[in-house]
Amino acid sequence: MPSLQNYSTFGLDSSCASLQTFTDIPSFLSLYRKDKPTYILGGGSNSIFTEDFEGTVLVNRIKGISHYDTDSHHFLRVGAGENWHNFVTLCMQEKWYGLENLALIPGSVGACPIQNIGAYGREVNTLIDTVEVVLLDTGEQLLINNHECEFGYRDSIFKHGLANKVLITHVNFKLPKVYQLDTSYGELAQLNAPTADDVYQTVISIRKSKLPDPADLGNAGSFFKNPVVSKDVFEDIAMQFDLVPHFIVNADASERPEKIKIPAAWLIDKAGFKGKTLNNVRCHPTQPLVLTNLGGATGEDVMTMANDIIASVRDKFGIQLEPEVRLIGSKGLISL
Ligand code: FAD
Ligand code: EPU
């Protein structure tokens, strides 16, 4: 059974029945079998194989980046198997700005629309024009426009209506030539008259200072999503705890009532898990939203730690945390 340890940044010692790489649509279609459990993998930075997977893992390495521009925009067509950070870096070098806040996010371009990757005040959906897919059932190629992707916070149609139904082959980006930098988030707000390159460099250095590098310490980034709660739930918590960090999600929108995002890192920290270790899984000391593999962790260790955190946060705050990561068991995706 081929090992998956080097194919997932969390690095559990799990395997699969078959592991194949494809570089174009015909090779994918020749490998894909409807009657067998299949998992499509990019960089494996959001996928944790908690058990040996009884199916086939198909690793996407569709490459290629093409560009043209108009008076107002740069248009980029990017193969889903391109590395995300390398693509962002290329854009910076070519002065195609807009993606600077999203530097150093691990993984592939093809996975970026799936959970609508976001960081430091920007989400990728603001720059995606269309997504090219192949329907797994029929092999038909389709173009899905931005609106049809139903993007939300760490969410899109690829997690719902089209979950496990498509291979994303290319992502088409539309970057405006007249653009505004987004420097509202945390440390970026302290920059004095920054350029796009300053934002790019600063995001990289903040991330390196806070987040563990998977090359040194296995992890999959934020394990949970930041919960979004009603104003009543937030006010209840704010009565019991001082200085609860929070963001109003729909401050500018006409949509009411207000929804409030509370950092899961704060909830997990207050629940006493920051720096805590269970067997070989640790809740990271500088960012408790990240669980790490200290070496030799098992899927059971991960599930136990994650369920302990969920139960403690629910008992203390009445909030149900939801995983951001994809957990894969022997037959496919599983939930906590
Ligand atoms: P994988 O783990 O390979 O796949 C993720 C999901 O997408 C799986 O369900 C898989 O089946 C599916 N998939 C992948 N490619 C395709 C395809 N071509 N077609 C169809 N389905 C596909 N995320 C953020 O949003 N913001 C962050 O700031 C951030 N920081 C991170 C920091 C670290 C240290 C780490 C390890 C992760 C971080 N992440 C972050 C999470 C992760 O990087 C993103 O979710 C990324 O987009 C995953 O890409 P991947 O190619 O590694 O996905
Ligand atoms: N905090 C604590 N204790 C800590 C650390 C943080 O209480 O030890 C609180 C602080 O109040 C801090 C807040 O958590 O202000 C938010 O922390 P941070 O700015 O690090 O961001 P986050 O909300 O924890 C989110 C994303 C990250 C993304 C960063 C930057 C989610 C689930 N996570 O983390 O994305 O990089 O913002 O924008 O939305 C990922 O998705 O894998 C990921 C890493």
Short mmCIF file of C-alpha atoms and ligand atoms in Angstrom, two decimals:
data_model
loop_
_atom_site.label_atom_id
_atom_site.label_comp_id
_atom_site.label_asym_id
_atom_site.label_seq_id
_atom_site.Cartn_x
_atom_site.Cartn_y
_atom_site.Cartn_z
CA MET A 1 0.00 0.00 0.00
CA PRO A 2 1.58 3.36 -1.03
CA SER A 3 2.31 5.70 1.88
CA LEU A 4 0.49 9.05 2.10
CA GLN A 5 2.82 10.51 4.73
CA ASN A 6 4.61 12.82 2.28
CA TYR A 7 1.38 13.74 0.47
CA SER A 8 -0.32 15.42 3.43
CA THR A 9 1.31 18.26 5.37
CA PHE A 10 -0.02 16.81 8.67
CA GLY A 11 2.15 13.77 7.94
CA LEU A 12 0.26 10.90 9.57
CA ASP A 13 1.65 7.47 8.74
CA SER A 14 -1.27 6.30 6.59
CA SER A 15 -1.56 4.67 3.19
CA CYS A 16 -4.00 4.09 0.34
CA ALA A 17 -4.80 1.20 -2.00
CA SER A 18 -3.44 3.08 -5.02
CA LEU A 19 -1.73 6.43 -5.62
CA GLN A 20 -1.54 7.97 -9.11
CA THR A 21 -0.48 11.34 -10.47
CA PHE A 22 -2.07 13.00 -13.51
CA THR A 23 -0.95 16.00 -15.53
CA ASP A 24 -3.87 16.59 -17.89
CA ILE A 25 -7.58 15.82 -18.33
CA PRO A 26 -7.19 12.71 -20.54
CA SER A 27 -4.78 11.10 -18.05
CA PHE A 28 -7.18 11.91 -15.20
CA LEU A 29 -10.12 10.36 -17.09
CA SER A 30 -8.11 7.23 -17.83
CA LEU A 31 -7.31 6.80 -14.12
CA TYR A 32 -10.67 7.76 -12.59
CA ARG A 33 -13.03 4.86 -11.80
CA LYS A 34 -16.61 5.67 -10.79
CA ASP A 35 -16.98 2.37 -8.95
CA LYS A 36 -13.99 2.90 -6.61
CA PRO A 37 -13.63 5.32 -3.70
CA THR A 38 -11.42 8.14 -5.02
CA TYR A 39 -9.83 11.15 -3.33
CA ILE A 40 -8.50 14.00 -5.48
CA LEU A 41 -5.46 15.54 -3.83
CA GLY A 42 -3.59 18.79 -4.44
CA GLY A 43 -0.85 19.75 -1.98
CA GLY A 44 -2.49 17.85 0.92
CA SER A 45 -2.35 20.92 3.19
CA ASN A 46 -6.01 20.69 4.16
CA SER A 47 -6.36 16.89 4.13
CA ILE A 48 -5.65 14.58 7.06
CA PHE A 49 -5.73 10.84 6.37
CA THR A 50 -6.78 9.53 9.78
CA GLU A 51 -6.80 5.87 8.64
CA ASP A 52 -5.52 3.83 5.73
CA PHE A 53 -7.70 4.83 2.77
CA GLU A 54 -9.18 1.86 0.92
CA GLY A 55 -9.47 3.71 -2.38
CA THR A 56 -7.38 5.53 -4.98
CA VAL A 57 -5.72 8.87 -4.38
CA LEU A 58 -5.32 10.89 -7.59
CA VAL A 59 -2.75 13.65 -7.28
CA ASN A 60 -3.35 16.67 -9.48
CA ARG A 61 -0.31 18.09 -11.26
CA ILE A 62 -2.01 19.97 -14.14
CA LYS A 63 0.42 22.83 -14.81
CA GLY A 64 0.57 25.98 -16.91
CA ILE A 65 -0.02 29.71 -16.47
CA SER A 66 -1.15 31.99 -19.29
CA HIS A 67 -1.78 35.74 -19.22
CA TYR A 68 -3.35 38.48 -21.29
CA ASP A 69 -4.49 41.96 -20.38
CA THR A 70 -6.99 44.63 -21.34
CA ASP A 71 -6.97 48.34 -20.46
CA SER A 72 -8.52 47.54 -17.11
CA HIS A 73 -7.51 44.00 -16.05
CA HIS A 74 -4.96 41.23 -16.06
CA PHE A 75 -6.49 37.84 -16.89
CA LEU A 76 -4.68 34.66 -15.79
CA ARG A 77 -5.53 31.05 -16.56
CA VAL A 78 -3.75 28.79 -14.09
CA GLY A 79 -3.45 24.99 -14.04
CA ALA A 80 -4.97 23.53 -10.88
CA GLY A 81 -1.74 21.70 -10.03
CA GLU A 82 0.37 24.87 -9.82
CA ASN A 83 1.70 25.69 -6.36
CA TRP A 84 -0.33 28.56 -4.85
CA HIS A 85 2.51 30.52 -3.27
CA ASN A 86 4.72 30.24 -6.37
CA PHE A 87 1.84 31.62 -8.41
CA VAL A 88 1.37 34.56 -6.00
CA THR A 89 5.12 35.25 -6.14
CA LEU A 90 5.07 35.23 -9.96
CA CYS A 91 2.20 37.75 -9.88
CA MET A 92 4.24 40.02 -7.60
CA GLN A 93 7.27 39.81 -9.92
CA GLU A 94 5.10 40.66 -12.94
CA LYS A 95 3.32 43.49 -11.03
CA TRP A 96 -0.07 41.78 -11.36
CA TYR A 97 -1.31 42.86 -7.98
CA GLY A 98 -4.21 41.77 -5.78
CA LEU A 99 -3.07 38.46 -4.31
CA GLU A 100 -0.39 39.89 -1.97
CA ASN A 101 -2.40 39.26 1.24
CA LEU A 102 -2.65 35.58 0.29
CA ALA A 103 1.10 34.91 0.16
CA LEU A 104 2.57 31.76 1.70
CA ILE A 105 -0.68 29.80 1.93
CA PRO A 106 0.36 26.20 1.19
CA GLY A 107 -1.31 24.03 -1.41
CA SER A 108 -2.41 24.07 -5.01
CA VAL A 109 -4.24 26.64 -7.13
CA GLY A 110 -7.00 24.10 -7.82
CA ALA A 111 -7.93 23.90 -4.15
CA CYS A 112 -8.14 27.69 -3.66
CA PRO A 113 -11.81 28.04 -4.69
CA ILE A 114 -12.91 25.01 -2.69
CA GLN A 115 -12.70 26.63 0.72
CA ASN A 116 -12.29 30.14 -0.75
CA ILE A 117 -8.88 30.62 0.85
CA GLY A 118 -8.47 33.81 2.81
CA ALA A 119 -5.96 35.63 4.97
CA TYR A 120 -5.12 39.08 6.25
CA GLY A 121 -8.31 40.73 5.08
CA ARG A 122 -8.66 39.23 1.60
CA GLU A 123 -10.51 36.20 0.25
CA VAL A 124 -9.61 34.71 -3.11
CA ASN A 125 -13.19 34.89 -4.44
CA THR A 126 -12.77 38.65 -4.95
CA LEU A 127 -10.25 37.88 -7.73
CA ILE A 128 -11.62 34.66 -9.27
CA ASP A 129 -13.38 35.11 -12.59
CA THR A 130 -14.31 31.52 -13.46
CA VAL A 131 -13.41 27.95 -12.48
CA GLU A 132 -12.94 25.21 -15.11
CA VAL A 133 -14.11 21.74 -14.07
CA VAL A 134 -14.67 18.24 -15.39
CA LEU A 135 -17.84 16.49 -14.20
CA LEU A 136 -16.74 13.16 -12.69
CA ASP A 137 -19.92 11.41 -13.76
CA THR A 138 -19.81 12.22 -17.46
CA GLY A 139 -16.34 13.67 -18.20
CA GLU A 140 -18.05 16.83 -19.49
CA GLN A 141 -16.04 20.08 -19.17
CA LEU A 142 -17.81 23.09 -17.67
CA LEU A 143 -17.03 26.70 -16.85
CA ILE A 144 -18.45 27.91 -13.54
CA ASN A 145 -18.65 31.65 -13.06
CA ASN A 146 -17.86 33.49 -9.83
CA HIS A 147 -21.51 33.92 -8.83
CA GLU A 148 -22.27 30.24 -9.45
CA CYS A 149 -19.39 29.26 -7.11
CA GLU A 150 -21.55 30.47 -4.14
CA PHE A 151 -18.49 31.66 -2.25
CA GLY A 152 -18.67 32.32 1.48
CA TYR A 153 -16.27 32.30 4.44
CA ARG A 154 -14.20 29.10 3.92
CA ASP A 155 -17.07 27.89 1.76
CA SER A 156 -18.21 27.38 -1.83
CA ILE A 157 -20.44 25.17 -3.99
CA PHE A 158 -17.49 22.74 -4.17
CA LYS A 159 -18.22 21.81 -0.54
CA HIS A 160 -21.97 21.45 -1.16
CA GLY A 161 -23.78 20.98 -4.49
CA LEU A 162 -20.60 20.01 -6.36
CA ALA A 163 -18.82 18.22 -3.49
CA ASN A 164 -17.06 15.11 -4.85
CA LYS A 165 -18.66 15.71 -8.24
CA VAL A 166 -15.93 17.62 -10.10
CA LEU A 167 -12.24 17.83 -10.82
CA ILE A 168 -11.12 21.46 -10.90
CA THR A 169 -8.69 21.73 -13.83
CA HIS A 170 -7.98 25.47 -14.08
CA VAL A 171 -8.79 28.65 -12.19
CA ASN A 172 -9.19 31.92 -14.11
CA PHE A 173 -8.29 35.09 -12.24
CA LYS A 174 -9.23 38.67 -13.09
CA LEU A 175 -6.96 41.23 -11.41
CA PRO A 176 -7.91 44.90 -11.78
CA LYS A 177 -5.11 47.23 -12.90
CA VAL A 178 -6.47 49.99 -10.68
CA TYR A 179 -6.55 48.38 -7.29
CA GLN A 180 -6.67 49.23 -3.64
CA LEU A 181 -4.41 47.51 -1.15
CA ASP A 182 -6.14 45.85 1.78
CA THR A 183 -4.22 46.75 4.91
CA SER A 184 -6.98 46.77 7.49
CA TYR A 185 -6.03 43.47 9.19
CA GLY A 186 -3.95 43.51 12.40
CA GLU A 187 -0.27 44.22 11.86
CA LEU A 188 -0.78 45.34 8.24
CA ALA A 189 -2.58 48.45 9.52
CA GLN A 190 0.71 49.67 11.04
CA LEU A 191 2.47 49.87 7.65
CA ASN A 192 3.22 53.40 6.47
CA ALA A 193 2.16 54.02 2.83
CA PRO A 194 2.90 50.42 1.85
CA THR A 195 3.32 49.09 -1.69
CA ALA A 196 1.84 45.74 -2.77
CA ASP A 197 5.29 44.26 -2.37
CA ASP A 198 5.50 45.58 1.24
CA VAL A 199 2.17 43.86 1.99
CA TYR A 200 3.42 40.63 0.39
CA GLN A 201 6.68 40.69 2.39
CA THR A 202 4.92 41.63 5.64
CA VAL A 203 2.31 38.87 5.29
CA ILE A 204 5.14 36.38 4.76
CA SER A 205 6.99 37.52 7.86
CA ILE A 206 3.83 37.56 10.07
CA ARG A 207 2.93 34.07 8.90
CA LYS A 208 6.46 32.77 9.54
CA SER A 209 6.36 34.20 13.08
CA LYS A 210 2.94 32.74 13.98
CA LEU A 211 2.34 29.56 12.02
CA PRO A 212 4.39 26.38 12.16
CA ASP A 213 6.08 25.48 8.87
CA PRO A 214 4.78 22.04 7.78
CA ALA A 215 8.31 21.22 6.59
CA ASP A 216 9.41 21.34 10.26
CA LEU A 217 6.23 20.39 12.13
CA GLY A 218 3.30 18.54 10.55
CA ASN A 219 0.08 20.57 10.51
CA ALA A 220 -2.85 21.52 8.29
CA GLY A 221 -3.22 25.21 9.23
CA SER A 222 -6.37 26.19 11.12
CA PHE A 223 -8.03 22.99 12.28
CA PHE A 224 -11.39 24.69 12.92
CA LYS A 225 -13.30 27.53 11.27
CA ASN A 226 -13.90 30.73 13.22
CA PRO A 227 -17.49 30.46 14.46
CA VAL A 228 -20.03 33.07 13.42
CA VAL A 229 -22.65 33.67 16.12
CA SER A 230 -25.69 35.88 16.71
CA LYS A 231 -25.40 39.17 18.59
CA ASP A 232 -27.25 37.60 21.55
CA VAL A 233 -24.77 34.74 21.87
CA PHE A 234 -21.86 37.18 21.61
CA GLU A 235 -23.32 39.52 24.25
CA ASP A 236 -23.82 36.61 26.60
CA ILE A 237 -20.13 35.70 26.31
CA ALA A 238 -19.03 39.35 26.57
CA MET A 239 -20.88 39.63 29.93
CA GLN A 240 -18.82 36.76 31.34
CA PHE A 241 -15.36 37.48 29.85
CA ASP A 242 -13.33 40.66 29.44
CA LEU A 243 -12.29 41.91 26.02
CA VAL A 244 -13.70 39.18 23.82
CA PRO A 245 -12.06 39.66 20.38
CA HIS A 246 -14.68 39.79 17.64
CA PHE A 247 -15.52 41.08 14.15
CA ILE A 248 -18.93 42.07 12.85
CA VAL A 249 -19.28 39.97 9.71
CA ASN A 250 -22.00 41.94 7.96
CA ALA A 251 -21.17 45.47 9.18
CA ASP A 252 -21.46 47.02 5.68
CA ALA A 253 -24.28 44.88 4.35
CA SER A 254 -27.96 45.64 4.53
CA GLU A 255 -28.50 42.08 5.74
CA ARG A 256 -29.58 42.01 9.38
CA PRO A 257 -29.47 40.89 12.19
CA GLU A 258 -25.76 41.35 12.80
CA LYS A 259 -23.56 38.26 12.80
CA ILE A 260 -20.39 38.19 14.83
CA LYS A 261 -17.22 36.17 14.24
CA ILE A 262 -15.29 35.16 17.36
CA PRO A 263 -11.75 33.83 16.82
CA ALA A 264 -11.74 30.09 17.54
CA ALA A 265 -8.11 30.59 18.68
CA TRP A 266 -9.41 32.71 21.57
CA LEU A 267 -12.12 30.18 22.53
CA ILE A 268 -9.59 27.30 22.45
CA ASP A 269 -7.04 29.37 24.37
CA LYS A 270 -9.63 30.23 27.09
CA ALA A 271 -10.71 26.58 27.23
CA GLY A 272 -7.15 25.81 28.35
CA PHE A 273 -5.83 23.92 25.33
CA LYS A 274 -3.08 26.27 24.16
CA GLY A 275 0.22 24.33 24.26
CA LYS A 276 -1.56 21.19 25.50
CA THR A 277 -0.29 17.83 24.20
CA LEU A 278 -2.19 14.58 23.83
CA ASN A 279 0.06 11.70 22.85
CA ASN A 280 1.82 13.13 19.80
CA VAL A 281 -0.65 15.88 18.88
CA ARG A 282 -0.14 19.39 20.24
CA CYS A 283 -2.34 22.45 20.28
CA HIS A 284 0.18 24.99 18.96
CA PRO A 285 1.58 27.36 21.63
CA THR A 286 1.49 30.54 19.47
CA GLN A 287 -1.67 29.75 17.49
CA PRO A 288 -4.04 27.34 19.31
CA LEU A 289 -6.25 27.01 16.24
CA VAL A 290 -3.49 24.87 14.71
CA LEU A 291 -2.94 21.27 15.81
CA THR A 292 0.50 19.82 15.11
CA ASN A 293 1.97 16.36 14.70
CA LEU A 294 4.94 16.10 17.06
CA GLY A 295 6.02 12.96 15.19
CA GLY A 296 4.35 9.58 15.18
CA ALA A 297 0.84 10.93 15.86
CA THR A 298 -2.04 8.64 14.91
CA GLY A 299 -5.42 9.44 13.42
CA GLU A 300 -6.96 8.47 16.73
CA ASP A 301 -4.78 11.03 18.58
CA VAL A 302 -5.98 13.73 16.18
CA MET A 303 -9.65 12.79 16.50
CA THR A 304 -9.43 12.57 20.31
CA MET A 305 -7.74 15.97 20.66
CA ALA A 306 -10.18 17.60 18.20
CA ASN A 307 -13.23 16.11 19.96
CA ASP A 308 -11.88 17.16 23.39
CA ILE A 309 -11.49 20.74 22.13
CA ILE A 310 -14.99 20.74 20.61
CA ALA A 311 -16.54 19.42 23.85
CA SER A 312 -14.67 21.91 26.08
CA VAL A 313 -15.53 24.92 23.92
CA ARG A 314 -19.17 23.79 23.77
CA ASP A 315 -19.33 23.35 27.57
CA LYS A 316 -17.65 26.69 28.33
CA PHE A 317 -19.22 28.92 25.66
CA GLY A 318 -22.15 26.99 24.15
CA ILE A 319 -20.47 27.27 20.73
CA GLN A 320 -20.06 24.31 18.38
CA LEU A 321 -16.71 24.43 16.54
CA GLU A 322 -16.64 23.00 13.04
CA PRO A 323 -13.52 21.59 11.38
CA GLU A 324 -11.92 23.51 8.56
CA VAL A 325 -9.68 20.59 7.63
CA ARG A 326 -10.81 17.60 5.57
CA LEU A 327 -10.63 14.37 7.58
CA ILE A 328 -10.41 11.18 5.54
CA GLY A 329 -11.14 7.73 6.97
CA SER A 330 -10.88 4.32 5.34
CA LYS A 331 -13.83 4.92 2.95
CA GLY A 332 -13.58 8.68 2.36
CA LEU A 333 -14.46 11.95 4.06
CA ILE A 334 -15.55 11.66 7.70
CA SER A 335 -16.85 14.14 10.26
CA LEU A 336 -15.93 14.62 13.90
P1 FAD B 1 -5.75 19.45 -0.47
O1 FAD B 1 -5.57 19.24 1.00
O2 FAD B 1 -4.91 18.65 -1.39
O3 FAD B 1 -7.26 19.33 -0.84
C1 FAD B 1 -8.24 20.06 -0.12
C2 FAD B 1 -9.64 19.65 -0.62
O4 FAD B 1 -9.80 20.03 -1.97
C3 FAD B 1 -9.87 18.15 -0.61
O5 FAD B 1 -11.21 17.91 -0.29
C4 FAD B 1 -9.55 17.72 -2.04
O6 FAD B 1 -10.25 16.54 -2.41
C5 FAD B 1 -10.05 18.91 -2.82
N1 FAD B 1 -9.29 19.17 -4.06
C6 FAD B 1 -8.00 19.55 -4.15
N2 FAD B 1 -7.68 19.81 -5.43
C7 FAD B 1 -8.80 19.56 -6.16
C8 FAD B 1 -9.12 19.65 -7.55
N3 FAD B 1 -8.22 20.04 -8.45
N4 FAD B 1 -10.36 19.35 -7.95
C9 FAD B 1 -11.30 18.95 -7.05
N5 FAD B 1 -11.07 18.86 -5.73
C10 FAD B 1 -9.83 19.15 -5.29
N6 FAD B 1 -6.12 28.23 4.24
C11 FAD B 1 -6.63 29.49 4.14
O7 FAD B 1 -7.71 29.70 3.59
N7 FAD B 1 -5.96 30.56 4.68
C12 FAD B 1 -4.77 30.45 5.30
O8 FAD B 1 -4.21 31.42 5.76
C13 FAD B 1 -4.20 29.13 5.39
N8 FAD B 1 -3.03 28.95 6.02
C14 FAD B 1 -2.50 27.69 6.13
C15 FAD B 1 -1.28 27.54 6.78
C16 FAD B 1 -0.70 26.29 6.88
C17 FAD B 1 0.64 26.15 7.59
C18 FAD B 1 -1.35 25.15 6.34
C19 FAD B 1 -0.71 23.81 6.42
C20 FAD B 1 -2.58 25.29 5.71
C21 FAD B 1 -3.17 26.57 5.60
N9 FAD B 1 -4.42 26.78 4.96
C22 FAD B 1 -4.93 28.04 4.84
C23 FAD B 1 -5.19 25.62 4.44
C24 FAD B 1 -4.74 25.16 3.03
O9 FAD B 1 -3.51 25.70 2.69
C25 FAD B 1 -5.76 25.56 1.97
O10 FAD B 1 -7.01 24.98 2.25
C26 FAD B 1 -5.34 25.14 0.55
O11 FAD B 1 -6.18 25.71 -0.41
C27 FAD B 1 -5.33 23.62 0.40
O12 FAD B 1 -4.72 23.31 -0.84
P2 FAD B 1 -4.22 21.85 -1.14
O13 FAD B 1 -3.92 21.77 -2.59
O14 FAD B 1 -3.11 21.49 -0.23
O15 FAD B 1 -5.52 21.03 -0.79
N1 EPU B 2 -5.79 34.56 19.71
C1 EPU B 2 -5.82 34.17 21.02
N2 EPU B 2 -4.79 33.41 21.52
C2 EPU B 2 -3.72 33.07 20.74
C3 EPU B 2 -3.70 33.44 19.38
C4 EPU B 2 -4.76 34.19 18.87
O1 EPU B 2 -6.74 34.50 21.76
O2 EPU B 2 -2.83 32.41 21.26
C5 EPU B 2 -6.89 35.37 19.19
C6 EPU B 2 -6.49 36.85 19.17
O3 EPU B 2 -7.58 37.59 19.61
C7 EPU B 2 -6.26 37.13 17.69
C8 EPU B 2 -7.28 36.20 17.08
O4 EPU B 2 -7.22 35.02 17.86
O5 EPU B 2 -6.51 38.46 17.37
C9 EPU B 2 -7.10 35.91 15.61
O6 EPU B 2 -5.85 35.29 15.40
P1 EPU B 2 -5.14 35.36 13.95
O7 EPU B 2 -5.02 36.78 13.49
O8 EPU B 2 -3.89 34.55 14.01
O9 EPU B 2 -6.16 34.69 12.96
P2 EPU B 2 -7.19 33.47 13.10
O10 EPU B 2 -8.57 34.03 13.11
O11 EPU B 2 -6.81 32.56 14.19
C10 EPU B 2 -7.55 33.27 10.54
C11 EPU B 2 -7.56 32.18 9.52
C12 EPU B 2 -6.15 31.85 9.09
C13 EPU B 2 -5.54 33.11 8.48
C14 EPU B 2 -5.52 34.20 9.56
C15 EPU B 2 -5.01 35.53 9.02
C16 EPU B 2 -9.54 30.84 9.91
C17 EPU B 2 -10.10 29.56 10.40
N3 EPU B 2 -8.22 31.00 10.03
O12 EPU B 2 -6.92 32.75 11.69
O13 EPU B 2 -6.21 30.87 8.07
O14 EPU B 2 -4.22 32.87 8.04
O15 EPU B 2 -6.88 34.41 10.02
O16 EPU B 2 -5.98 36.10 8.22
O17 EPU B 2 -10.29 31.68 9.41
C18 EPU B 2 -6.27 28.53 7.68
O18 EPU B 2 -7.39 28.72 7.20
O19 EPU B 2 -5.71 27.40 7.71
C19 EPU B 2 -5.54 29.67 8.24
C20 EPU B 2 -4.34 29.58 8.82
#
